[in-house]
PDB file of C-alpha atoms in Angstrom:
ATOM      1  CA  MET A 292      11.464   5.173   5.424  1.00 67.00           C
ATOM      2  CA  LYS A 293      11.297   4.558   9.172  1.00 75.00           C
ATOM      3  CA  GLN A 294       8.830   7.411   9.577  1.00 80.00           C
ATOM      4  CA  LYS A 295       6.450   6.061   6.778  1.00 77.00           C
ATOM      5  CA  ILE A 296       6.378   2.730   8.218  1.00 81.00           C
ATOM      6  CA  ALA A 297       5.626   4.295  11.609  1.00 85.00           C
ATOM      7  CA  ALA A 298       2.988   6.481   9.979  1.00 85.00           C
ATOM      8  CA  THR A 299       1.430   3.306   8.350  1.00 82.00           C
ATOM      9  CA  CYS A 300       0.931   1.688  12.026  1.00 86.00           C
ATOM     10  CA  PHE A 301      -0.457   4.603  13.164  1.00 89.00           C
ATOM     11  CA  ALA A 302      -2.943   4.767  10.671  1.00 86.00           C
ATOM     12  CA  ILE A 303      -3.750   0.924  11.031  1.00 85.00           C
ATOM     13  CA  LEU A 304      -3.822   1.096  15.049  1.00 89.00           C
ATOM     14  CA  ALA A 305      -6.119   4.256  14.584  1.00 87.00           C
ATOM     15  CA  ALA A 306      -8.621   2.229  12.581  1.00 83.00           C
ATOM     16  CA  ALA A 307      -8.227  -0.691  15.283  1.00 85.00           C
ATOM     17  CA  LEU A 308      -9.181   1.643  18.068  1.00 88.00           C
ATOM     18  CA  TYR A 309     -12.141   2.935  15.979  1.00 80.00           C
ATOM     19  CA  ALA A 310     -13.276  -0.503  15.336  1.00 78.00           C
ATOM     20  CA  ILE A 311     -13.860  -1.121  19.151  1.00 82.00           C
ATOM     21  CA  ASN A 312     -16.397   1.460  18.976  1.00 79.00           C
ATOM     22  CA  ILE A 313     -18.456  -0.395  16.400  1.00 68.00           C
ATOM     23  CA  PRO A 314     -19.780  -3.509  18.443  1.00 76.00           C
ATOM     24  CA  LEU A 315     -19.576  -1.639  21.916  1.00 82.00           C
ATOM     25  CA  SER A 316     -21.781   1.438  20.542  1.00 80.00           C
ATOM     26  CA  LYS A 317     -24.050  -0.971  19.054  1.00 72.00           C
ATOM     27  CA  GLN A 318     -24.766  -2.305  22.778  1.00 80.00           C
ATOM     28  CA  PHE A 319     -25.102   1.431  24.081  1.00 86.00           C
ATOM     29  CA  THR A 320     -27.732   2.238  21.682  1.00 81.00           C
ATOM     30  CA  ILE A 321     -30.179   0.104  23.665  1.00 84.00           C
ATOM     31  CA  TYR A 322     -29.720   2.685  26.650  1.00 89.00           C
ATOM     32  CA  VAL A 323     -28.379   5.746  24.839  1.00 87.00           C
ATOM     33  CA  LYS A 324     -30.095   7.771  22.080  1.00 87.00           C
ATOM     34  CA  PRO A 325     -28.205   7.854  18.890  1.00 82.00           C
ATOM     35  CA  THR A 326     -27.383  11.682  18.833  1.00 84.00           C
ATOM     36  CA  MET A 327     -26.728  11.609  22.589  1.00 90.00           C
ATOM     37  CA  LEU A 328     -24.402   8.618  22.069  1.00 87.00           C
ATOM     38  CA  ALA A 329     -22.650  10.800  19.208  1.00 84.00           C
ATOM     39  CA  ALA A 330     -22.252  13.618  21.690  1.00 90.00           C
ATOM     40  CA  PHE A 331     -20.900  11.992  24.508  1.00 94.00           C
ATOM     41  CA  LEU A 332     -18.340   9.917  22.160  1.00 90.00           C
ATOM     42  CA  TYR A 333     -16.681  13.041  21.056  1.00 89.00           C
ATOM     43  CA  LEU A 334     -17.003  14.960  24.316  1.00 95.00           C
ATOM     44  CA  GLY A 335     -15.085  11.780  25.752  1.00 95.00           C
ATOM     45  CA  ALA A 336     -12.472  12.237  23.378  1.00 93.00           C
ATOM     46  CA  GLY A 337     -12.102  15.927  24.081  1.00 95.00           C
ATOM     47  CA  PHE A 338     -12.148  15.772  27.800  1.00 95.00           C
ATOM     48  CA  GLY A 339     -10.020  12.479  28.116  1.00 94.00           C
ATOM     49  CA  MET A 340      -7.351  14.047  25.834  1.00 94.00           C
ATOM     50  CA  LEU A 341      -7.540  17.377  28.012  1.00 94.00           C
ATOM     51  CA  PHE A 342      -7.098  15.333  31.331  1.00 93.00           C
ATOM     52  CA  TYR A 343      -4.148  13.240  29.598  1.00 89.00           C
ATOM     53  CA  CYS A 344      -2.438  16.469  28.621  1.00 88.00           C
ATOM     54  CA  ILE A 345      -3.058  17.892  32.395  1.00 89.00           C
ATOM     55  CA  LEU A 346      -1.558  14.609  33.751  1.00 88.00           C
ATOM     56  CA  ARG A 347       1.523  14.762  31.382  1.00 85.00           C
ATOM     57  CA  ASN A 348       2.005  18.358  32.282  1.00 84.00           C
ATOM     58  CA  MET A 349       1.663  17.555  35.992  1.00 85.00           C
ATOM     59  CA  LEU A 350       4.565  14.611  35.488  1.00 81.00           C
ATOM     60  CA  HIS A 351       6.641  17.023  33.464  1.00 73.00           C
ATOM     61  CA  VAL A 352       6.767  15.031  30.527  1.00 72.00           C
ATOM     62  CA  GLN A 353       8.272  17.531  27.767  1.00 68.00           C
ATOM     63  CA  THR A 354       6.903  17.232  24.236  1.00 67.00           C
ATOM     64  CA  ALA A 355       8.138  19.202  21.207  1.00 61.00           C
ATOM     65  CA  LYS A 356       4.802  19.320  19.413  1.00 71.00           C
ATOM     66  CA  GLU A 357       3.546  23.276  18.476  1.00 78.00           C
ATOM     67  CA  PRO A 358       0.258  24.360  19.613  1.00 80.00           C
ATOM     68  CA  LEU A 359      -2.213  25.961  17.161  1.00 82.00           C
ATOM     69  CA  THR A 360      -2.035  29.745  16.135  1.00 84.00           C
ATOM     70  CA  ARG A 361      -4.145  32.053  14.680  1.00 86.00           C
ATOM     71  CA  ARG A 362      -2.588  31.033  11.202  1.00 88.00           C
ATOM     72  CA  GLU A 363      -4.500  27.827  11.524  1.00 88.00           C
ATOM     73  CA  LEU A 364      -7.886  29.080  12.821  1.00 91.00           C
ATOM     74  CA  PRO A 365      -9.936  28.864   9.492  1.00 92.00           C
ATOM     75  CA  TYR A 366      -8.927  25.353   9.327  1.00 92.00           C
ATOM     76  CA  THR A 367      -9.660  24.509  12.713  1.00 92.00           C
ATOM     77  CA  ILE A 368     -13.208  26.575  12.766  1.00 92.00           C
ATOM     78  CA  ALA A 369     -13.995  24.442   9.221  1.00 92.00           C
ATOM     79  CA  MET A 370     -12.676  21.160  10.966  1.00 91.00           C
ATOM     80  CA  VAL A 371     -15.325  21.715  14.127  1.00 91.00           C
ATOM     81  CA  LEU A 372     -18.172  22.961  11.649  1.00 89.00           C
ATOM     82  CA  LEU A 373     -17.902  20.075   9.360  1.00 91.00           C
ATOM     83  CA  ASP A 374     -17.933  17.494  11.962  1.00 86.00           C
ATOM     84  CA  MET A 375     -20.951  18.898  13.371  1.00 84.00           C
ATOM     85  CA  ILE A 376     -22.774  19.311  10.134  1.00 84.00           C
ATOM     86  CA  ALA A 377     -21.598  15.634   8.766  1.00 83.00           C
ATOM     87  CA  PRO A 378     -23.596  13.826  11.556  1.00 74.00           C
ATOM     88  CA  ILE A 379     -26.769  16.015  11.324  1.00 76.00           C
ATOM     89  CA  LEU A 380     -27.200  15.158   7.750  1.00 80.00           C
ATOM     90  CA  LEU A 381     -26.413  11.277   8.251  1.00 75.00           C
ATOM     91  CA  MET A 382     -29.091  11.532  10.817  1.00 68.00           C
ATOM     92  CA  MET A 383     -31.475  13.078   8.460  1.00 73.00           C
ATOM     93  CA  GLY A 384     -30.628  10.501   5.775  1.00 75.00           C
ATOM     94  CA  ILE A 385     -30.980   7.691   8.039  1.00 66.00           C
ATOM     95  CA  THR A 386     -34.502   8.766   8.595  1.00 66.00           C
ATOM     96  CA  ARG A 387     -35.370   8.831   4.736  1.00 70.00           C
ATOM     97  CA  THR A 388     -33.619   5.561   3.511  1.00 62.00           C
ATOM     98  CA  ASN A 389     -32.713   2.130   4.551  1.00 55.00           C
ATOM     99  CA  SER A 390     -29.487   0.886   6.141  1.00 52.00           C
ATOM    100  CA  ALA A 391     -27.970  -0.743   3.608  1.00 49.00           C
ATOM    101  CA  ASN A 392     -27.895   2.466   1.548  1.00 52.00           C
ATOM    102  CA  VAL A 393     -26.758   4.315   4.141  1.00 54.00           C
ATOM    103  CA  SER A 394     -23.868   2.127   4.503  1.00 55.00           C
ATOM    104  CA  LEU A 395     -23.231   1.813   0.731  1.00 53.00           C
ATOM    105  CA  LEU A 396     -23.158   5.734   0.334  1.00 59.00           C
ATOM    106  CA  ASN A 397     -21.310   6.333   3.487  1.00 63.00           C
ATOM    107  CA  ASN A 398     -18.320   4.865   1.964  1.00 63.00           C
ATOM    108  CA  PHE A 399     -18.073   7.667  -0.650  1.00 73.00           C
ATOM    109  CA  GLU A 400     -16.134   9.377   2.112  1.00 73.00           C
ATOM    110  CA  ILE A 401     -12.938   7.774   0.926  1.00 74.00           C
ATOM    111  CA  VAL A 402     -13.503   9.022  -2.607  1.00 76.00           C
ATOM    112  CA  ALA A 403     -14.509  12.502  -1.463  1.00 82.00           C
ATOM    113  CA  THR A 404     -11.328  12.663   0.667  1.00 82.00           C
ATOM    114  CA  SER A 405      -9.407  11.640  -2.051  1.00 80.00           C
ATOM    115  CA  LEU A 406     -10.688  14.161  -4.864  1.00 80.00           C
ATOM    116  CA  ALA A 407     -10.597  16.799  -2.224  1.00 84.00           C
ATOM    117  CA  ALA A 408      -6.798  16.305  -1.748  1.00 82.00           C
ATOM    118  CA  LEU A 409      -6.170  15.970  -5.489  1.00 79.00           C
ATOM    119  CA  PHE A 410      -8.227  18.771  -6.693  1.00 82.00           C
ATOM    120  CA  ILE A 411      -8.223  21.468  -3.943  1.00 81.00           C
ATOM    121  CA  PHE A 412      -5.393  20.836  -1.398  1.00 77.00           C
ATOM    122  CA  ARG A 413      -2.887  19.767  -4.344  1.00 77.00           C
ATOM    123  CA  GLU A 414      -2.164  16.360  -2.747  1.00 73.00           C
ATOM    124  CA  LYS A 415      -0.399  14.125  -5.022  1.00 76.00           C
ATOM    125  CA  ILE A 416      -2.282  10.899  -5.714  1.00 76.00           C
ATOM    126  CA  SER A 417      -0.260   7.865  -7.125  1.00 79.00           C
ATOM    127  CA  LYS A 418      -2.072   5.311  -9.742  1.00 82.00           C
ATOM    128  CA  LYS A 419      -1.180   2.479  -7.039  1.00 80.00           C
ATOM    129  CA  LEU A 420      -3.115   4.788  -4.404  1.00 76.00           C
ATOM    130  CA  TRP A 421      -6.030   5.254  -6.765  1.00 82.00           C
ATOM    131  CA  SER A 422      -5.870   1.525  -7.535  1.00 84.00           C
ATOM    132  CA  ALA A 423      -6.308   0.954  -4.062  1.00 77.00           C
ATOM    133  CA  ILE A 424      -8.886   3.231  -3.349  1.00 77.00           C
ATOM    134  CA  LEU A 425     -10.886   1.279  -6.163  1.00 83.00           C
ATOM    135  CA  LEU A 426     -10.379  -1.795  -4.166  1.00 81.00           C
ATOM    136  CA  VAL A 427     -11.244  -0.196  -1.019  1.00 73.00           C
ATOM    137  CA  THR A 428     -14.472   1.076  -2.463  1.00 75.00           C
ATOM    138  CA  LEU A 429     -15.544  -2.039  -4.259  1.00 79.00           C
ATOM    139  CA  SER A 430     -14.991  -4.109  -1.279  1.00 72.00           C
ATOM    140  CA  SER A 431     -17.157  -1.600   0.978  1.00 65.00           C
ATOM    141  CA  ALA A 432     -20.007  -1.927  -1.437  1.00 68.00           C
ATOM    142  CA  ILE A 433     -19.636  -5.602  -1.571  1.00 71.00           C
ATOM    143  CA  LEU A 434     -19.776  -5.395   2.373  1.00 61.00           C
ATOM    144  CA  SER A 435     -22.815  -3.078   2.460  1.00 59.00           C
ATOM    145  CA  PHE A 436     -24.592  -4.733  -0.297  1.00 60.00           C
ATOM    146  CA  GLU A 437     -28.157  -6.560   0.764  1.00 55.00           C
ATOM    147  CA  GLY A 438     -29.758  -7.208  -2.313  1.00 55.00           C
ATOM    148  CA  MET A 439     -31.123  -4.749  -5.056  1.00 53.00           C
ATOM    149  CA  ASN A 440     -33.371  -2.975  -2.424  1.00 55.00           C
ATOM    150  CA  GLY A 441     -30.222  -1.753  -1.075  1.00 52.00           C
ATOM    151  CA  PHE A 442     -29.435   0.510  -4.123  1.00 52.00           C
ATOM    152  CA  VAL A 443     -32.674   2.481  -3.734  1.00 54.00           C
ATOM    153  CA  PHE A 444     -32.021   6.369  -4.688  1.00 53.00           C
ATOM    154  CA  ASN A 445     -34.034   9.020  -2.817  1.00 60.00           C
ATOM    155  CA  SER A 446     -33.595  12.186  -0.767  1.00 70.00           C
ATOM    156  CA  GLY A 447     -32.169  10.301   1.920  1.00 71.00           C
ATOM    157  CA  SER A 448     -29.339   9.043  -0.236  1.00 70.00           C
ATOM    158  CA  LEU A 449     -28.629  12.832  -0.927  1.00 79.00           C
ATOM    159  CA  PHE A 450     -28.197  13.568   2.923  1.00 82.00           C
ATOM    160  CA  VAL A 451     -25.701  10.487   3.281  1.00 78.00           C
ATOM    161  CA  LEU A 452     -23.660  11.535   0.311  1.00 81.00           C
ATOM    162  CA  GLY A 453     -23.568  15.339   2.056  1.00 87.00           C
ATOM    163  CA  ALA A 454     -22.006  13.540   5.166  1.00 85.00           C
ATOM    164  CA  SER A 455     -19.567  11.734   3.409  1.00 84.00           C
ATOM    165  CA  VAL A 456     -18.605  14.815   1.537  1.00 89.00           C
ATOM    166  CA  CYS A 457     -18.506  16.837   4.849  1.00 91.00           C
ATOM    167  CA  TRP A 458     -16.132  14.185   6.139  1.00 84.00           C
ATOM    168  CA  GLY A 459     -13.970  14.447   3.246  1.00 88.00           C
ATOM    169  CA  PHE A 460     -13.331  17.825   3.264  1.00 91.00           C
ATOM    170  CA  GLU A 461     -12.809  17.485   7.282  1.00 90.00           C
ATOM    171  CA  ASN A 462     -10.299  15.027   6.831  1.00 86.00           C
ATOM    172  CA  ASN A 463      -8.360  17.502   4.544  1.00 89.00           C
ATOM    173  CA  THR A 464      -8.782  20.672   6.734  1.00 92.00           C
ATOM    174  CA  THR A 465      -7.566  18.369   9.413  1.00 88.00           C
ATOM    175  CA  LYS A 466      -4.414  17.463   7.248  1.00 85.00           C
ATOM    176  CA  MET A 467      -3.708  21.082   6.973  1.00 88.00           C
ATOM    177  CA  ILE A 468      -3.030  21.615  10.890  1.00 90.00           C
ATOM    178  CA  SER A 469      -1.858  17.961  11.454  1.00 83.00           C
ATOM    179  CA  HIS A 470       1.811  19.542  11.928  1.00 83.00           C
ATOM    180  CA  LYS A 471       0.579  20.982  14.922  1.00 85.00           C
ATOM    181  CA  SER A 472      -0.192  19.549  18.391  1.00 87.00           C
ATOM    182  CA  SER A 473      -2.377  16.405  17.540  1.00 86.00           C
ATOM    183  CA  GLU A 474      -3.550  16.497  21.146  1.00 90.00           C
ATOM    184  CA  GLU A 475      -4.831  19.983  21.109  1.00 91.00           C
ATOM    185  CA  ILE A 476      -6.615  19.143  17.693  1.00 91.00           C
ATOM    186  CA  VAL A 477      -8.264  16.021  19.385  1.00 92.00           C
ATOM    187  CA  ILE A 478      -9.287  18.491  22.349  1.00 94.00           C
ATOM    188  CA  ILE A 479     -10.412  20.880  19.961  1.00 93.00           C
ATOM    189  CA  LYS A 480     -12.320  18.727  17.566  1.00 90.00           C
ATOM    190  CA  GLY A 481     -13.847  16.538  20.513  1.00 92.00           C
ATOM    191  CA  CYS A 482     -15.295  19.448  22.739  1.00 94.00           C
ATOM    192  CA  GLY A 483     -16.497  21.562  19.992  1.00 92.00           C
ATOM    193  CA  SER A 484     -18.425  18.866  17.987  1.00 89.00           C
ATOM    194  CA  GLY A 485     -19.391  17.077  21.222  1.00 92.00           C
ATOM    195  CA  ALA A 486     -20.710  20.199  22.504  1.00 94.00           C
ATOM    196  CA  GLY A 487     -22.478  21.004  19.361  1.00 90.00           C
ATOM    197  CA  SER A 488     -24.189  17.269  19.058  1.00 88.00           C
ATOM    198  CA  LEU A 489     -25.450  17.437  22.597  1.00 93.00           C
ATOM    199  CA  ILE A 490     -27.018  20.902  21.719  1.00 92.00           C
ATOM    200  CA  ILE A 491     -28.640  19.223  19.014  1.00 89.00           C
ATOM    201  CA  ALA A 492     -29.770  16.033  20.867  1.00 91.00           C
ATOM    202  CA  LEU A 493     -31.351  17.984  23.741  1.00 94.00           C
ATOM    203  CA  PHE A 494     -33.129  20.275  20.893  1.00 92.00           C
ATOM    204  CA  ILE A 495     -34.889  17.263  19.276  1.00 89.00           C
ATOM    205  CA  GLY A 496     -36.007  16.032  22.513  1.00 92.00           C
ATOM    206  CA  GLU A 497     -33.588  13.292  23.311  1.00 91.00           C
ATOM    207  CA  SER A 498     -33.204  12.719  27.138  1.00 91.00           C
ATOM    208  CA  LEU A 499     -29.977  12.764  29.182  1.00 94.00           C
ATOM    209  CA  PRO A 500     -28.967   8.676  29.925  1.00 92.00           C
ATOM    210  CA  GLU A 501     -28.052   7.382  33.404  1.00 94.00           C
ATOM    211  CA  PHE A 502     -24.787   8.700  34.775  1.00 94.00           C
ATOM    212  CA  ARG A 503     -23.308   5.075  34.750  1.00 95.00           C
ATOM    213  CA  PHE A 504     -23.807   5.061  30.976  1.00 95.00           C
ATOM    214  CA  ILE A 505     -22.630   8.496  30.245  1.00 95.00           C
ATOM    215  CA  LEU A 506     -19.170   7.494  31.963  1.00 96.00           C
ATOM    216  CA  ALA A 507     -18.990   4.478  30.012  1.00 95.00           C
ATOM    217  CA  VAL A 508     -19.621   6.313  26.820  1.00 93.00           C
ATOM    218  CA  LEU A 509     -17.170   9.058  27.828  1.00 95.00           C
ATOM    219  CA  LEU A 510     -14.315   6.020  28.209  1.00 96.00           C
ATOM    220  CA  LEU A 511     -15.240   4.563  24.940  1.00 94.00           C
ATOM    221  CA  GLY A 512     -14.963   7.793  23.409  1.00 93.00           C
ATOM    222  CA  PHE A 513     -11.490   8.531  24.545  1.00 95.00           C
ATOM    223  CA  VAL A 514     -10.069   5.325  23.418  1.00 93.00           C
ATOM    224  CA  SER A 515     -12.096   4.976  20.166  1.00 89.00           C
ATOM    225  CA  TYR A 516     -12.273   8.459  19.274  1.00 87.00           C
ATOM    226  CA  GLY A 517      -9.712  10.420  21.190  1.00 91.00           C
ATOM    227  CA  LEU A 518      -6.698   8.001  20.837  1.00 93.00           C
ATOM    228  CA  SER A 519      -7.892   7.055  17.360  1.00 90.00           C
ATOM    229  CA  ILE A 520      -8.226  10.584  16.156  1.00 87.00           C
ATOM    230  CA  ASN A 521      -4.676  11.430  17.661  1.00 90.00           C
ATOM    231  CA  LEU A 522      -2.925   8.399  15.931  1.00 91.00           C
ATOM    232  CA  TYR A 523      -4.830   9.237  12.698  1.00 87.00           C
ATOM    233  CA  ILE A 524      -3.705  12.971  12.946  1.00 87.00           C
ATOM    234  CA  MET A 525      -0.011  11.635  13.262  1.00 87.00           C
ATOM    235  CA  ALA A 526      -0.366   9.436  10.489  1.00 87.00           C
ATOM    236  CA  GLN A 527      -1.702  12.232   7.991  1.00 84.00           C
ATOM    237  CA  LYS A 528       1.639  14.366   8.846  1.00 79.00           C
ATOM    238  CA  GLU A 529       3.451  11.675   6.553  1.00 80.00           C
ATOM    239  CA  LEU A 530       1.067   9.841   4.404  1.00 81.00           C
ATOM    240  CA  GLY A 531      -1.197  12.445   3.648  1.00 80.00           C
ATOM    241  CA  ALA A 532      -5.315  12.742   3.850  1.00 75.00           C
ATOM    242  CA  ALA A 533      -6.123  10.135   0.908  1.00 73.00           C
ATOM    243  CA  LYS A 534      -3.905   7.575   1.736  1.00 74.00           C
ATOM    244  CA  THR A 535      -4.567   7.612   5.480  1.00 80.00           C
ATOM    245  CA  SER A 536      -8.244   7.534   4.843  1.00 74.00           C
ATOM    246  CA  ALA A 537      -7.409   4.407   2.802  1.00 71.00           C
ATOM    247  CA  TYR A 538      -5.835   2.520   5.617  1.00 74.00           C
ATOM    248  CA  TYR A 539      -8.366   3.624   8.117  1.00 71.00           C
ATOM    249  CA  SER A 540     -11.114   1.971   5.915  1.00 68.00           C
ATOM    250  CA  ILE A 541     -10.162  -1.325   7.227  1.00 70.00           C
ATOM    251  CA  ALA A 542     -11.924  -0.380  10.587  1.00 67.00           C
ATOM    252  CA  PRO A 543     -15.538  -1.553   9.463  1.00 62.00           C
ATOM    253  CA  PHE A 544     -13.946  -5.094   8.731  1.00 66.00           C
ATOM    254  CA  LEU A 545     -12.152  -4.902  12.410  1.00 71.00           C
ATOM    255  CA  GLY A 546     -15.240  -4.116  13.760  1.00 67.00           C
ATOM    256  CA  VAL A 547     -17.331  -7.197  12.199  1.00 65.00           C
ATOM    257  CA  ALA A 548     -14.135  -9.299  13.442  1.00 71.00           C
ATOM    258  CA  LEU A 549     -14.831  -7.954  17.064  1.00 71.00           C
ATOM    259  CA  SER A 550     -18.895  -8.499  16.726  1.00 66.00           C
ATOM    260  CA  MET A 551     -17.892 -12.031  15.846  1.00 71.00           C
ATOM    261  CA  VAL A 552     -15.708 -12.324  19.420  1.00 72.00           C
ATOM    262  CA  LEU A 553     -17.971 -10.061  21.517  1.00 71.00           C
ATOM    263  CA  LEU A 554     -21.483 -10.360  20.133  1.00 64.00           C
ATOM    264  CA  GLY A 555     -21.478 -13.972  18.526  1.00 71.00           C
ATOM    265  CA  GLU A 556     -22.444 -12.338  15.059  1.00 61.00           C
ATOM    266  CA  ARG A 557     -21.296 -14.008  11.798  1.00 68.00           C
ATOM    267  CA  PRO A 558     -20.849 -12.511   8.595  1.00 63.00           C
ATOM    268  CA  ALA A 559     -22.247 -13.417   5.404  1.00 67.00           C
ATOM    269  CA  MET A 560     -20.258 -14.747   2.562  1.00 74.00           C
ATOM    270  CA  GLN A 561     -19.595 -11.589   0.857  1.00 71.00           C
ATOM    271  CA  PHE A 562     -17.616 -10.604   3.429  1.00 68.00           C
ATOM    272  CA  TYR A 563     -14.854 -12.859   2.983  1.00 76.00           C
ATOM    273  CA  LEU A 564     -14.840 -11.754  -0.746  1.00 79.00           C
ATOM    274  CA  ALA A 565     -14.604  -7.882   0.572  1.00 72.00           C
ATOM    275  CA  LEU A 566     -11.836  -8.776   3.083  1.00 73.00           C
ATOM    276  CA  LEU A 567     -10.008 -10.370   0.254  1.00 82.00           C
ATOM    277  CA  LEU A 568     -10.118  -7.340  -1.598  1.00 81.00           C
ATOM    278  CA  MET A 569      -9.287  -4.965   1.296  1.00 73.00           C
ATOM    279  CA  PHE A 570      -6.371  -7.341   1.850  1.00 76.00           C
ATOM    280  CA  LEU A 571      -5.130  -6.435  -1.730  1.00 83.00           C
ATOM    281  CA  ALA A 572      -5.801  -2.861  -1.076  1.00 77.00           C
ATOM    282  CA  ALA A 573      -3.378  -2.823   2.042  1.00 71.00           C
ATOM    283  CA  VAL A 574      -0.822  -4.571   0.033  1.00 76.00           C
ATOM    284  CA  VAL A 575      -0.742  -2.270  -2.858  1.00 80.00           C
ATOM    285  CA  MET A 576      -0.878   0.720  -0.340  1.00 70.00           C
ATOM    286  CA  THR A 577       1.879  -0.357   1.795  1.00 68.00           C
ATOM    287  CA  LYS A 578       4.130  -1.026  -1.654  1.00 72.00           C
ATOM    288  CA  ASP A 579       3.123   2.484  -2.601  1.00 71.00           C
ATOM    289  CA  THR A 580       4.115   3.802   0.748  1.00 64.00           C
ATOM    290  CA  LEU A 581       7.516   2.068   0.889  1.00 59.00           C
ATOM    291  CA  GLN A 582       8.371   3.054  -2.725  1.00 64.00           C
ATOM    292  CA  GLN A 583       7.886   6.635  -1.951  1.00 60.00           C
ATOM    293  CA  SER A 584      10.106   6.379   0.982  1.00 52.00           C
ATOM    294  CA  ASP A 585      12.991   5.224  -1.283  1.00 50.00           C
TER     295      ASP A 585
END
C-alpha cells in the first residue's frame, strides 16, 4: 500500500510542477515564439536531467535503477517520435480553429491514454477508474467551454484530436519502459523531442530569442518538464498509464490557481463547478488505488 500511496503523491506532484509552466510560459510567449518555446522547454528537461545525473555521479550517489537496453529500443523510438509529432499536429490545429475548441479537444488525451492502455497494452481499468475518467473529462469540458462557438468542428479539430491520440499512445509507450531509469528516459525524451522541435521552429522561420530568455526557459523546462516527467514515470510503475494520466489531469486547475496568484487572473464560475467534479474524481481514484493495494 505504501508504494501505491507514494506513486499517487508522485503523480500529483508531477501535475503541480507542470502547472508552474502554465502561467510562466504565458509570460514567455511575449518574448519567445511558440515552437521555439516548446523546443527549449524540452531541451531544458533533457539537459537539466543530464546535468543532474552527472552531478550525482561526481558525488558518488548510488542508484539501483536499470539503464535502457536494445529490448526497449522500439518503445523509446516511438516515445520520441510521438512527442515530436503531437506538438506539430497541435500547432496545425491551433492555426485552423479557436482556442476554446483546442482546449476542449485536447482533453481527449485522457480518453486516448485509457483506451490505448485497455485495448492495445492490456492494462486493467476498473469501473471506478472509468467513472473517475468520465468526471475528469466532464470537468475539463466545463472548464474549456466558452459558449456554443467553442464546439465548432472543422479541419483544425481533426489535427487537435490527432495530437491527443499521439500523446495518449506516448503515455503508454513510456509506461512500457517505466521500469527502467526514469532519469535516462527524461534525457532521451527531452533532448530528442527538443532537438526535433528546434529544427521545426527554425524551418518555419522562427528566430532564436535573447540568450537570457533561453536560459530562463531552459530552467523552467527542467523544473516543469524534466522533474515532472521523472515523477510521472515513477508513478506509472505502480499506477499504470491510465490512472497516472487521470491524476495528472489536475494540472490545468493548479495552473489556474497559480495564474490567480501570479498574474491576478480570476476564473469564471464554471471553474468552481469543474473543480468540484475534479475533486470527486480524485476521491474515486484514491479509493480505487487503496482498494487495489489491500
